[in-house]
Amino acid sequence: MPLMTIEEARPAPAPRTGPALFGLGFRPFYLLAAAFAAVSVPLWVAAQAGWPVPARIDMLWHMHEMVYGFAIAVIVGFLYTAGYNWTKLWTPRGWPLAAIAGVWVAGRAAMLAAPPLPAAVVDLAFLPLAALPLYRVLKQSGNRRNMFLVVLLGLLALSNLLYHAAALGWLRLDPLAPVHAAIVLIVAIEAVIGGRVIPMFTANGAPGTKPVQDARRDKASLILTVLAGAAWTVGLPAPFTAALALAAAAAQALRLAGWKPWRTWRNPLLWILHLSYAWIPLGFAALALAQYGVVTQSAALHLLTVGSLAGLVIGMITRTALGHTGRPLKAGRAETLMYVLAQGAVLARFAAAVAPASRMPWLVLATVCWSGCFLAYVAAYLPLLTAPRPDGREG
């Protein structure tokens, strides 16, 4: 399966088209996403504490930027890098890649400081601009199997458009609803890609392990996940949403159990993926409880975002960066520290959501863990991502 071997891709030698930082999509976008994650969350927590920060930094800004800033940057970097492996055609690199990354940076600056309408225009430009090159290489190569990912980017762009229309008052809609829909889309893609790569990585990295995969079970778990997420997003009655969420949680837990996560504890590159994926069933179980007020919706939401999304992000941006820069697929102290901090962040953020009386201390602890995780990534991977591959290959 092409998507399973992203970090083993070896682009053929070609004339260098710019600095090594822009040799392939993962390089600038992984660094930008990690740096933005490390800075943006402390800004939001500072706003919560009443510190003097830009007025635009509120709950809507925080939710929007974590999805359409941080998460989208990682997704685009991953897809540009995987796109070459699938098609053997170059996705943007060199100065075109730098220009696309520049549009992403401009979007973050606009969302922070520009008036709402110009900020929306700049922010909305990124996803269509980023999706077009991926569509071209998939179409040119006849790779229909992965074209659904371009559709995903289109749906994310649509949800972003709905967000801005609602935030500007042009649409009678809660601006958070499109953000919630985007989170459901991202969880779905985590489930698809996780189901392709995690069992394979486990079989290769934990000798003697034979993960169990079942196509019908995988399909059922994905359908239940999307249905439960959709029911929550549109606000269907609590009993119906809770039932779907519990069914999705059970299906995802059963799927993960088949991959034998207990066999991975000796290998940080593996256990971070299994542990982060486990937050998906836990998040949907919490979502079911939230329908009856047992926990807050914020608690469930952050299990799916800080837990599964950020955990899988740090697991994959370390693994794929190591492989694509020609390094051994082995976690060192820096990677292990990142993984532990990521799990500390989700536990502390969950505590902040369920213990309102001590919310701020838990938020601060979650922020320290979160920012420490991504600052560690920037510190450890900046030299790798800005230098040519040691084997002399492009990419």
CSV table of C-alpha atoms in Angstrom, one decimal:
chain,number,residue,atom,x,y,z
A,1,MET,CA,0.0,0.0,0.0
A,2,PRO,CA,1.6,3.3,-1.0
A,3,LEU,CA,0.6,5.2,2.0
A,4,MET,CA,2.3,2.7,4.3
A,5,THR,CA,5.8,3.5,3.1
A,6,ILE,CA,5.9,7.3,3.3
A,7,GLU,CA,9.2,7.5,5.3
A,8,GLU,CA,11.0,5.0,3.0
A,9,ALA,CA,10.5,7.2,-0.1
A,10,ARG,CA,13.8,8.0,-1.8
A,11,PRO,CA,13.3,10.8,-4.4
A,12,ALA,CA,15.5,10.4,-7.4
A,13,PRO,CA,18.4,12.9,-7.7
A,14,ALA,CA,17.4,16.1,-9.4
A,15,PRO,CA,18.9,19.6,-9.6
A,16,ARG,CA,18.5,21.5,-6.4
A,17,THR,CA,15.8,24.2,-6.6
A,18,GLY,CA,16.5,26.1,-3.4
A,19,PRO,CA,17.6,25.8,0.2
A,20,ALA,CA,17.4,22.3,1.8
A,21,LEU,CA,14.5,23.6,4.0
A,22,PHE,CA,12.3,23.6,0.9
A,23,GLY,CA,13.5,20.3,-0.5
A,24,LEU,CA,10.1,18.6,0.3
A,25,GLY,CA,6.9,19.6,2.0
A,26,PHE,CA,7.5,18.1,5.4
A,27,ARG,CA,10.5,20.3,6.0
A,28,PRO,CA,9.0,23.8,6.2
A,29,PHE,CA,5.5,22.7,7.3
A,30,TYR,CA,6.6,20.5,10.2
A,31,LEU,CA,8.8,23.2,11.5
A,32,LEU,CA,6.2,25.9,11.1
A,33,ALA,CA,3.5,23.8,12.7
A,34,ALA,CA,5.6,22.9,15.7
A,35,ALA,CA,6.8,26.5,16.2
A,36,PHE,CA,3.3,27.8,15.9
A,37,ALA,CA,1.9,25.2,18.3
A,38,ALA,CA,4.6,26.1,20.9
A,39,VAL,CA,3.7,29.8,20.8
A,40,SER,CA,0.0,30.0,20.1
A,41,VAL,CA,-1.3,28.0,23.1
A,42,PRO,CA,0.6,30.1,25.7
A,43,LEU,CA,-0.8,33.2,24.0
A,44,TRP,CA,-4.3,31.9,24.5
A,45,VAL,CA,-3.7,30.8,28.1
A,46,ALA,CA,-2.2,34.3,28.8
A,47,ALA,CA,-5.4,35.8,27.4
A,48,GLN,CA,-7.4,33.5,29.8
A,49,ALA,CA,-5.3,34.7,32.7
A,50,GLY,CA,-6.1,38.4,31.8
A,51,TRP,CA,-2.6,39.2,30.5
A,52,PRO,CA,-2.3,42.0,27.9
A,53,VAL,CA,-2.3,40.2,24.5
A,54,PRO,CA,-3.9,41.1,21.1
A,55,ALA,CA,-7.6,41.4,21.4
A,56,ARG,CA,-8.2,38.8,18.6
A,57,ILE,CA,-6.9,36.0,20.9
A,58,ASP,CA,-10.1,34.5,22.2
A,59,MET,CA,-11.8,31.1,22.2
A,60,LEU,CA,-12.8,31.3,18.5
A,61,TRP,CA,-9.2,32.3,17.5
A,62,HIS,CA,-7.8,29.4,19.6
A,63,MET,CA,-10.1,26.8,18.2
A,64,HIS,CA,-9.7,28.0,14.6
A,65,GLU,CA,-5.9,28.3,14.7
A,66,MET,CA,-5.4,24.9,16.3
A,67,VAL,CA,-7.4,23.3,13.4
A,68,TYR,CA,-6.8,25.5,10.3
A,69,GLY,CA,-3.3,26.7,11.4
A,70,PHE,CA,-1.5,23.9,13.3
A,71,ALA,CA,-3.3,20.7,12.1
A,72,ILE,CA,-3.6,21.8,8.5
A,73,ALA,CA,0.1,22.7,8.2
A,74,VAL,CA,1.0,19.1,9.4
A,75,ILE,CA,-1.5,17.6,7.0
A,76,VAL,CA,-0.2,19.5,4.0
A,77,GLY,CA,3.4,18.8,4.8
A,78,PHE,CA,2.5,15.1,5.2
A,79,LEU,CA,0.5,14.9,1.9
A,80,TYR,CA,3.2,16.8,-0.1
A,81,THR,CA,5.8,14.3,1.1
A,82,ALA,CA,3.6,11.3,0.6
A,83,GLY,CA,2.5,12.6,-2.8
A,84,TYR,CA,5.9,12.0,-4.3
A,85,ASN,CA,6.0,8.5,-2.9
A,86,TRP,CA,2.6,7.6,-4.4
A,87,THR,CA,3.2,9.2,-7.8
A,88,LYS,CA,7.0,9.6,-8.4
A,89,LEU,CA,6.1,13.1,-9.4
A,90,TRP,CA,7.4,16.1,-7.5
A,91,THR,CA,5.0,18.0,-5.3
A,92,PRO,CA,5.9,21.6,-4.7
A,93,ARG,CA,9.5,22.2,-3.6
A,94,GLY,CA,12.0,25.0,-3.8
A,95,TRP,CA,10.7,28.5,-4.1
A,96,PRO,CA,7.1,27.4,-5.1
A,97,LEU,CA,7.0,25.5,-1.8
A,98,ALA,CA,8.4,28.5,0.0
A,99,ALA,CA,5.7,30.7,-1.5
A,100,ILE,CA,2.9,28.3,-0.4
A,101,ALA,CA,4.4,28.2,3.1
A,102,GLY,CA,4.5,32.0,3.0
A,103,VAL,CA,0.8,32.1,2.4
A,104,TRP,CA,0.2,29.9,5.5
A,105,VAL,CA,2.4,32.3,7.6
A,106,ALA,CA,0.5,35.3,6.2
A,107,GLY,CA,-2.8,33.6,7.2
A,108,ARG,CA,-1.6,33.2,10.8
A,109,ALA,CA,-0.4,36.8,11.0
A,110,ALA,CA,-3.7,38.0,9.5
A,111,MET,CA,-5.8,36.0,11.9
A,112,LEU,CA,-3.8,37.6,14.7
A,113,ALA,CA,-3.7,41.2,13.7
A,114,ALA,CA,-5.7,42.1,10.5
A,115,PRO,CA,-9.3,43.2,10.4
A,116,PRO,CA,-11.8,40.3,10.2
A,117,LEU,CA,-12.6,40.5,6.5
A,118,PRO,CA,-9.0,40.8,5.2
A,119,ALA,CA,-8.0,38.1,7.6
A,120,ALA,CA,-10.6,35.8,6.3
A,121,VAL,CA,-9.5,36.4,2.7
A,122,VAL,CA,-5.8,35.7,3.4
A,123,ASP,CA,-6.6,32.7,5.6
A,124,LEU,CA,-9.0,31.1,3.1
A,125,ALA,CA,-6.4,31.4,0.3
A,126,PHE,CA,-4.2,28.7,1.7
A,127,LEU,CA,-6.1,25.5,1.5
A,128,PRO,CA,-7.1,25.8,-2.2
A,129,LEU,CA,-3.6,26.9,-3.1
A,130,ALA,CA,-2.1,24.0,-1.2
A,131,ALA,CA,-4.6,21.4,-2.6
A,132,LEU,CA,-4.1,22.2,-6.3
A,133,PRO,CA,-0.6,20.8,-6.7
A,134,LEU,CA,-1.5,17.6,-4.9
A,135,TYR,CA,-4.5,17.2,-7.2
A,136,ARG,CA,-2.3,17.7,-10.3
A,137,VAL,CA,0.2,15.1,-9.4
A,138,LEU,CA,-2.5,12.5,-8.4
A,139,LYS,CA,-4.4,13.2,-11.6
A,140,GLN,CA,-1.3,13.1,-13.8
A,141,SER,CA,-0.2,9.8,-12.4
A,142,GLY,CA,-3.7,8.3,-12.4
A,143,ASN,CA,-3.5,7.7,-8.7
A,144,ARG,CA,-7.3,7.6,-7.9
A,145,ARG,CA,-6.8,5.6,-4.7
A,146,ASN,CA,-5.5,8.7,-2.8
A,147,MET,CA,-7.7,11.3,-4.5
A,148,PHE,CA,-10.1,11.2,-1.5
A,149,LEU,CA,-7.4,13.2,0.4
A,150,VAL,CA,-7.9,16.1,-2.0
A,151,VAL,CA,-11.6,15.9,-1.4
A,152,LEU,CA,-10.8,16.0,2.3
A,153,LEU,CA,-8.8,19.2,1.8
A,154,GLY,CA,-11.7,20.6,-0.1
A,155,LEU,CA,-14.1,19.8,2.7
A,156,LEU,CA,-11.8,21.4,5.2
A,157,ALA,CA,-11.6,24.5,3.0
A,158,LEU,CA,-15.4,24.6,2.9
A,159,SER,CA,-15.7,24.3,6.7
A,160,ASN,CA,-13.2,27.2,7.0
A,161,LEU,CA,-15.3,29.2,4.6
A,162,LEU,CA,-18.4,28.5,6.8
A,163,TYR,CA,-16.5,29.5,9.9
A,164,HIS,CA,-15.5,32.9,8.5
A,165,ALA,CA,-19.0,33.5,7.1
A,166,ALA,CA,-20.5,32.8,10.6
A,167,ALA,CA,-17.8,34.8,12.4
A,168,LEU,CA,-18.4,37.8,10.1
A,169,GLY,CA,-22.2,37.6,10.7
A,170,TRP,CA,-23.0,36.6,7.2
A,171,LEU,CA,-24.4,33.2,8.1
A,172,ARG,CA,-26.7,32.4,11.0
A,173,LEU,CA,-24.5,29.6,12.4
A,174,ASP,CA,-22.4,29.0,15.5
A,175,PRO,CA,-18.8,29.6,14.3
A,176,LEU,CA,-17.7,26.6,16.4
A,177,ALA,CA,-19.9,24.2,14.4
A,178,PRO,CA,-17.7,24.2,11.2
A,179,VAL,CA,-14.6,23.8,13.5
A,180,HIS,CA,-16.1,20.8,15.1
A,181,ALA,CA,-16.9,19.4,11.7
A,182,ALA,CA,-13.3,19.9,10.7
A,183,ILE,CA,-12.1,18.0,13.8
A,184,VAL,CA,-14.4,15.1,12.8
A,185,LEU,CA,-12.9,15.1,9.3
A,186,ILE,CA,-9.4,15.1,10.8
A,187,VAL,CA,-10.2,12.2,13.2
A,188,ALA,CA,-11.6,10.3,10.2
A,189,ILE,CA,-8.3,10.7,8.3
A,190,GLU,CA,-6.4,9.7,11.4
A,191,ALA,CA,-8.4,6.5,11.4
A,192,VAL,CA,-7.8,5.8,7.8
A,193,ILE,CA,-4.1,6.5,7.8
A,194,GLY,CA,-3.6,5.0,11.2
A,195,GLY,CA,-5.2,1.8,10.0
A,196,ARG,CA,-2.8,1.7,7.1
A,197,VAL,CA,0.4,2.5,8.8
A,198,ILE,CA,0.3,1.5,12.5
A,199,PRO,CA,-0.2,-2.2,12.0
A,200,MET,CA,2.6,-2.3,9.4
A,201,PHE,CA,5.0,-0.2,11.6
A,202,THR,CA,4.1,-2.6,14.5
A,203,ALA,CA,4.9,-5.7,12.5
A,204,ASN,CA,8.2,-4.3,11.4
A,205,GLY,CA,9.2,-2.7,14.7
A,206,ALA,CA,8.1,-5.3,17.2
A,207,PRO,CA,9.6,-8.6,16.0
A,208,GLY,CA,7.2,-11.5,16.3
A,209,THR,CA,4.1,-9.3,16.4
A,210,LYS,CA,1.3,-10.0,14.0
A,211,PRO,CA,-1.3,-7.3,14.1
A,212,VAL,CA,-4.8,-8.4,13.2
A,213,GLN,CA,-6.6,-6.3,10.5
A,214,ASP,CA,-10.2,-6.9,9.3
A,215,ALA,CA,-11.4,-4.8,6.4
A,216,ARG,CA,-15.1,-5.1,7.5
A,217,ARG,CA,-14.3,-4.1,11.0
A,218,ASP,CA,-12.2,-1.2,9.8
A,219,LYS,CA,-15.0,0.1,7.5
A,220,ALA,CA,-17.6,-0.2,10.3
A,221,SER,CA,-15.5,1.6,12.8
A,222,LEU,CA,-14.9,4.5,10.3
A,223,ILE,CA,-18.6,4.8,9.5
A,224,LEU,CA,-19.5,4.8,13.2
A,225,THR,CA,-16.9,7.4,13.9
A,226,VAL,CA,-18.1,9.7,11.2
A,227,LEU,CA,-21.7,9.2,12.1
A,228,ALA,CA,-21.1,9.9,15.8
A,229,GLY,CA,-19.0,13.0,15.0
A,230,ALA,CA,-21.7,14.3,12.6
A,231,ALA,CA,-24.5,13.7,15.2
A,232,TRP,CA,-22.5,15.7,17.7
A,233,THR,CA,-21.7,18.5,15.3
A,234,VAL,CA,-25.2,19.1,14.2
A,235,GLY,CA,-26.6,18.7,17.7
A,236,LEU,CA,-28.9,15.6,17.3
A,237,PRO,CA,-30.7,14.4,20.5
A,238,ALA,CA,-28.5,13.3,23.3
A,239,PRO,CA,-29.6,9.6,23.5
A,240,PHE,CA,-29.0,9.2,19.7
A,241,THR,CA,-25.6,10.9,19.8
A,242,ALA,CA,-24.5,9.1,22.9
A,243,ALA,CA,-25.4,5.7,21.4
A,244,LEU,CA,-23.4,6.4,18.2
A,245,ALA,CA,-20.5,7.7,20.2
A,246,LEU,CA,-20.4,4.6,22.4
A,247,ALA,CA,-20.6,2.4,19.4
A,248,ALA,CA,-17.7,4.3,17.7
A,249,ALA,CA,-15.7,4.1,20.9
A,250,ALA,CA,-16.2,0.3,21.1
A,251,ALA,CA,-15.4,-0.2,17.4
A,252,GLN,CA,-12.2,1.9,17.6
A,253,ALA,CA,-11.1,0.2,20.8
A,254,LEU,CA,-11.6,-3.3,19.2
A,255,ARG,CA,-9.7,-2.2,16.2
A,256,LEU,CA,-6.8,-0.9,18.2
A,257,ALA,CA,-6.7,-4.1,20.3
A,258,GLY,CA,-6.1,-6.1,17.2
A,259,TRP,CA,-2.9,-4.2,16.5
A,260,LYS,CA,-1.5,-5.5,19.8
A,261,PRO,CA,-0.4,-2.2,21.4
A,262,TRP,CA,1.0,-4.1,24.5
A,263,ARG,CA,3.8,-5.4,22.3
A,264,THR,CA,5.2,-1.9,21.6
A,265,TRP,CA,6.3,-0.6,25.0
A,266,ARG,CA,10.0,-1.1,24.2
A,267,ASN,CA,9.8,1.1,21.1
A,268,PRO,CA,8.8,4.8,21.6
A,269,LEU,CA,8.3,5.3,17.9
A,270,LEU,CA,5.6,2.6,18.1
A,271,TRP,CA,4.0,3.2,21.5
A,272,ILE,CA,3.4,6.9,20.8
A,273,LEU,CA,1.2,5.9,17.8
A,274,HIS,CA,-0.7,3.3,19.7
A,275,LEU,CA,-1.2,5.4,22.8
A,276,SER,CA,-2.2,8.5,20.8
A,277,TYR,CA,-4.7,6.4,18.7
A,278,ALA,CA,-6.2,5.1,22.0
A,279,TRP,CA,-7.4,8.7,22.7
A,280,ILE,CA,-9.9,8.3,19.8
A,281,PRO,CA,-12.1,5.6,21.5
A,282,LEU,CA,-11.6,7.4,24.9
A,283,GLY,CA,-12.6,10.7,23.3
A,284,PHE,CA,-15.8,9.2,21.9
A,285,ALA,CA,-16.6,7.5,25.2
A,286,ALA,CA,-16.2,10.9,26.9
A,287,LEU,CA,-18.4,12.5,24.1
A,288,ALA,CA,-21.1,10.0,25.0
A,289,LEU,CA,-20.9,10.9,28.7
A,290,ALA,CA,-20.9,14.6,27.8
A,291,GLN,CA,-24.4,14.2,26.3
A,292,TYR,CA,-25.7,13.6,29.9
A,293,GLY,CA,-23.5,16.2,31.6
A,294,VAL,CA,-21.2,13.6,33.2
A,295,VAL,CA,-18.2,15.4,31.7
A,296,THR,CA,-18.0,18.6,29.7
A,297,GLN,CA,-17.9,18.6,25.9
A,298,SER,CA,-14.6,20.4,26.2
A,299,ALA,CA,-13.2,17.4,28.0
A,300,ALA,CA,-14.2,15.1,25.2
A,301,LEU,CA,-13.1,17.5,22.5
A,302,HIS,CA,-9.6,17.8,24.0
A,303,LEU,CA,-9.1,14.1,24.3
A,304,LEU,CA,-9.7,14.0,20.5
A,305,THR,CA,-7.5,17.0,19.8
A,306,VAL,CA,-4.7,17.2,22.4
A,307,GLY,CA,-4.8,13.4,22.8
A,308,SER,CA,-5.2,11.8,19.4
A,309,LEU,CA,-4.4,14.6,17.0
A,310,ALA,CA,-1.4,16.1,18.7
A,311,GLY,CA,-0.1,12.8,19.8
A,312,LEU,CA,-0.3,11.3,16.4
A,313,VAL,CA,1.2,14.5,14.9
A,314,ILE,CA,4.3,14.3,17.1
A,315,GLY,CA,4.6,10.6,16.5
A,316,MET,CA,4.5,11.0,12.7
A,317,ILE,CA,6.5,14.2,12.3
A,318,THR,CA,9.4,12.7,14.2
A,319,ARG,CA,9.2,9.3,12.4
A,320,THR,CA,8.7,10.7,8.8
A,321,ALA,CA,11.3,13.4,9.4
A,322,LEU,CA,13.9,10.9,10.5
A,323,GLY,CA,13.2,8.6,7.5
A,324,HIS,CA,13.1,11.4,4.9
A,325,THR,CA,16.3,13.0,6.1
A,326,GLY,CA,18.1,9.6,5.8
A,327,ARG,CA,18.4,9.0,9.6
A,328,PRO,CA,17.7,5.6,11.3
A,329,LEU,CA,14.1,5.1,12.5
A,330,LYS,CA,15.1,5.1,16.2
A,331,ALA,CA,13.8,7.3,19.0
A,332,GLY,CA,16.4,9.0,21.2
A,333,ARG,CA,16.0,10.9,24.4
A,334,ALA,CA,14.6,14.0,22.6
A,335,GLU,CA,11.9,12.0,20.9
A,336,THR,CA,11.0,10.2,24.1
A,337,LEU,CA,10.8,13.5,26.0
A,338,MET,CA,8.4,14.8,23.3
A,339,TYR,CA,6.1,11.8,23.5
A,340,VAL,CA,6.0,11.9,27.4
A,341,LEU,CA,5.2,15.7,27.3
A,342,ALA,CA,2.5,15.2,24.7
A,343,GLN,CA,0.7,12.7,27.0
A,344,GLY,CA,1.2,15.0,30.0
A,345,ALA,CA,-0.5,17.8,28.0
A,346,VAL,CA,-3.6,15.8,27.3
A,347,LEU,CA,-3.9,14.5,30.9
A,348,ALA,CA,-3.5,18.1,32.3
A,349,ARG,CA,-5.9,19.6,29.7
A,350,PHE,CA,-8.5,16.9,30.6
A,351,ALA,CA,-8.1,17.8,34.3
A,352,ALA,CA,-8.6,21.5,33.5
A,353,ALA,CA,-11.9,20.6,31.7
A,354,VAL,CA,-13.3,18.4,34.5
A,355,ALA,CA,-12.1,20.4,37.5
A,356,PRO,CA,-13.2,24.0,37.0
A,357,ALA,CA,-12.2,25.1,40.5
A,358,SER,CA,-8.5,24.5,39.6
A,359,ARG,CA,-8.8,25.1,35.9
A,360,MET,CA,-6.0,27.7,35.6
A,361,PRO,CA,-3.3,25.7,37.3
A,362,TRP,CA,-4.1,22.7,35.1
A,363,LEU,CA,-4.2,24.9,32.0
A,364,VAL,CA,-0.7,26.2,32.8
A,365,LEU,CA,0.6,22.7,33.4
A,366,ALA,CA,-0.9,21.5,30.1
A,367,THR,CA,0.6,24.5,28.3
A,368,VAL,CA,4.0,23.8,29.8
A,369,CYS,CA,3.9,20.2,28.6
A,370,TRP,CA,2.4,21.1,25.2
A,371,SER,CA,4.9,23.9,24.4
A,372,GLY,CA,7.8,21.9,25.8
A,373,CYS,CA,6.9,19.1,23.5
A,374,PHE,CA,6.9,21.2,20.3
A,375,LEU,CA,9.8,23.4,21.4
A,376,ALA,CA,11.8,20.2,21.8
A,377,TYR,CA,10.9,19.2,18.3
A,378,VAL,CA,12.0,22.6,16.9
A,379,ALA,CA,15.3,22.4,18.8
A,380,ALA,CA,16.1,18.8,17.8
A,381,TYR,CA,14.8,18.8,14.2
A,382,LEU,CA,15.8,22.3,13.0
A,383,PRO,CA,19.3,21.1,12.1
A,384,LEU,CA,17.9,18.0,10.3
A,385,LEU,CA,15.2,19.8,8.4
A,386,THR,CA,17.4,22.7,7.2
A,387,ALA,CA,20.3,20.6,6.1
A,388,PRO,CA,20.6,18.4,2.9
A,389,ARG,CA,20.3,14.7,3.3
A,390,PRO,CA,23.6,13.1,4.3
A,391,ASP,CA,23.2,10.6,1.5
A,392,GLY,CA,23.2,13.4,-1.1
A,393,ARG,CA,19.6,12.7,-2.3
A,394,GLU,CA,17.0,15.3,-2.9
A,395,GLY,CA,14.0,15.6,-0.6
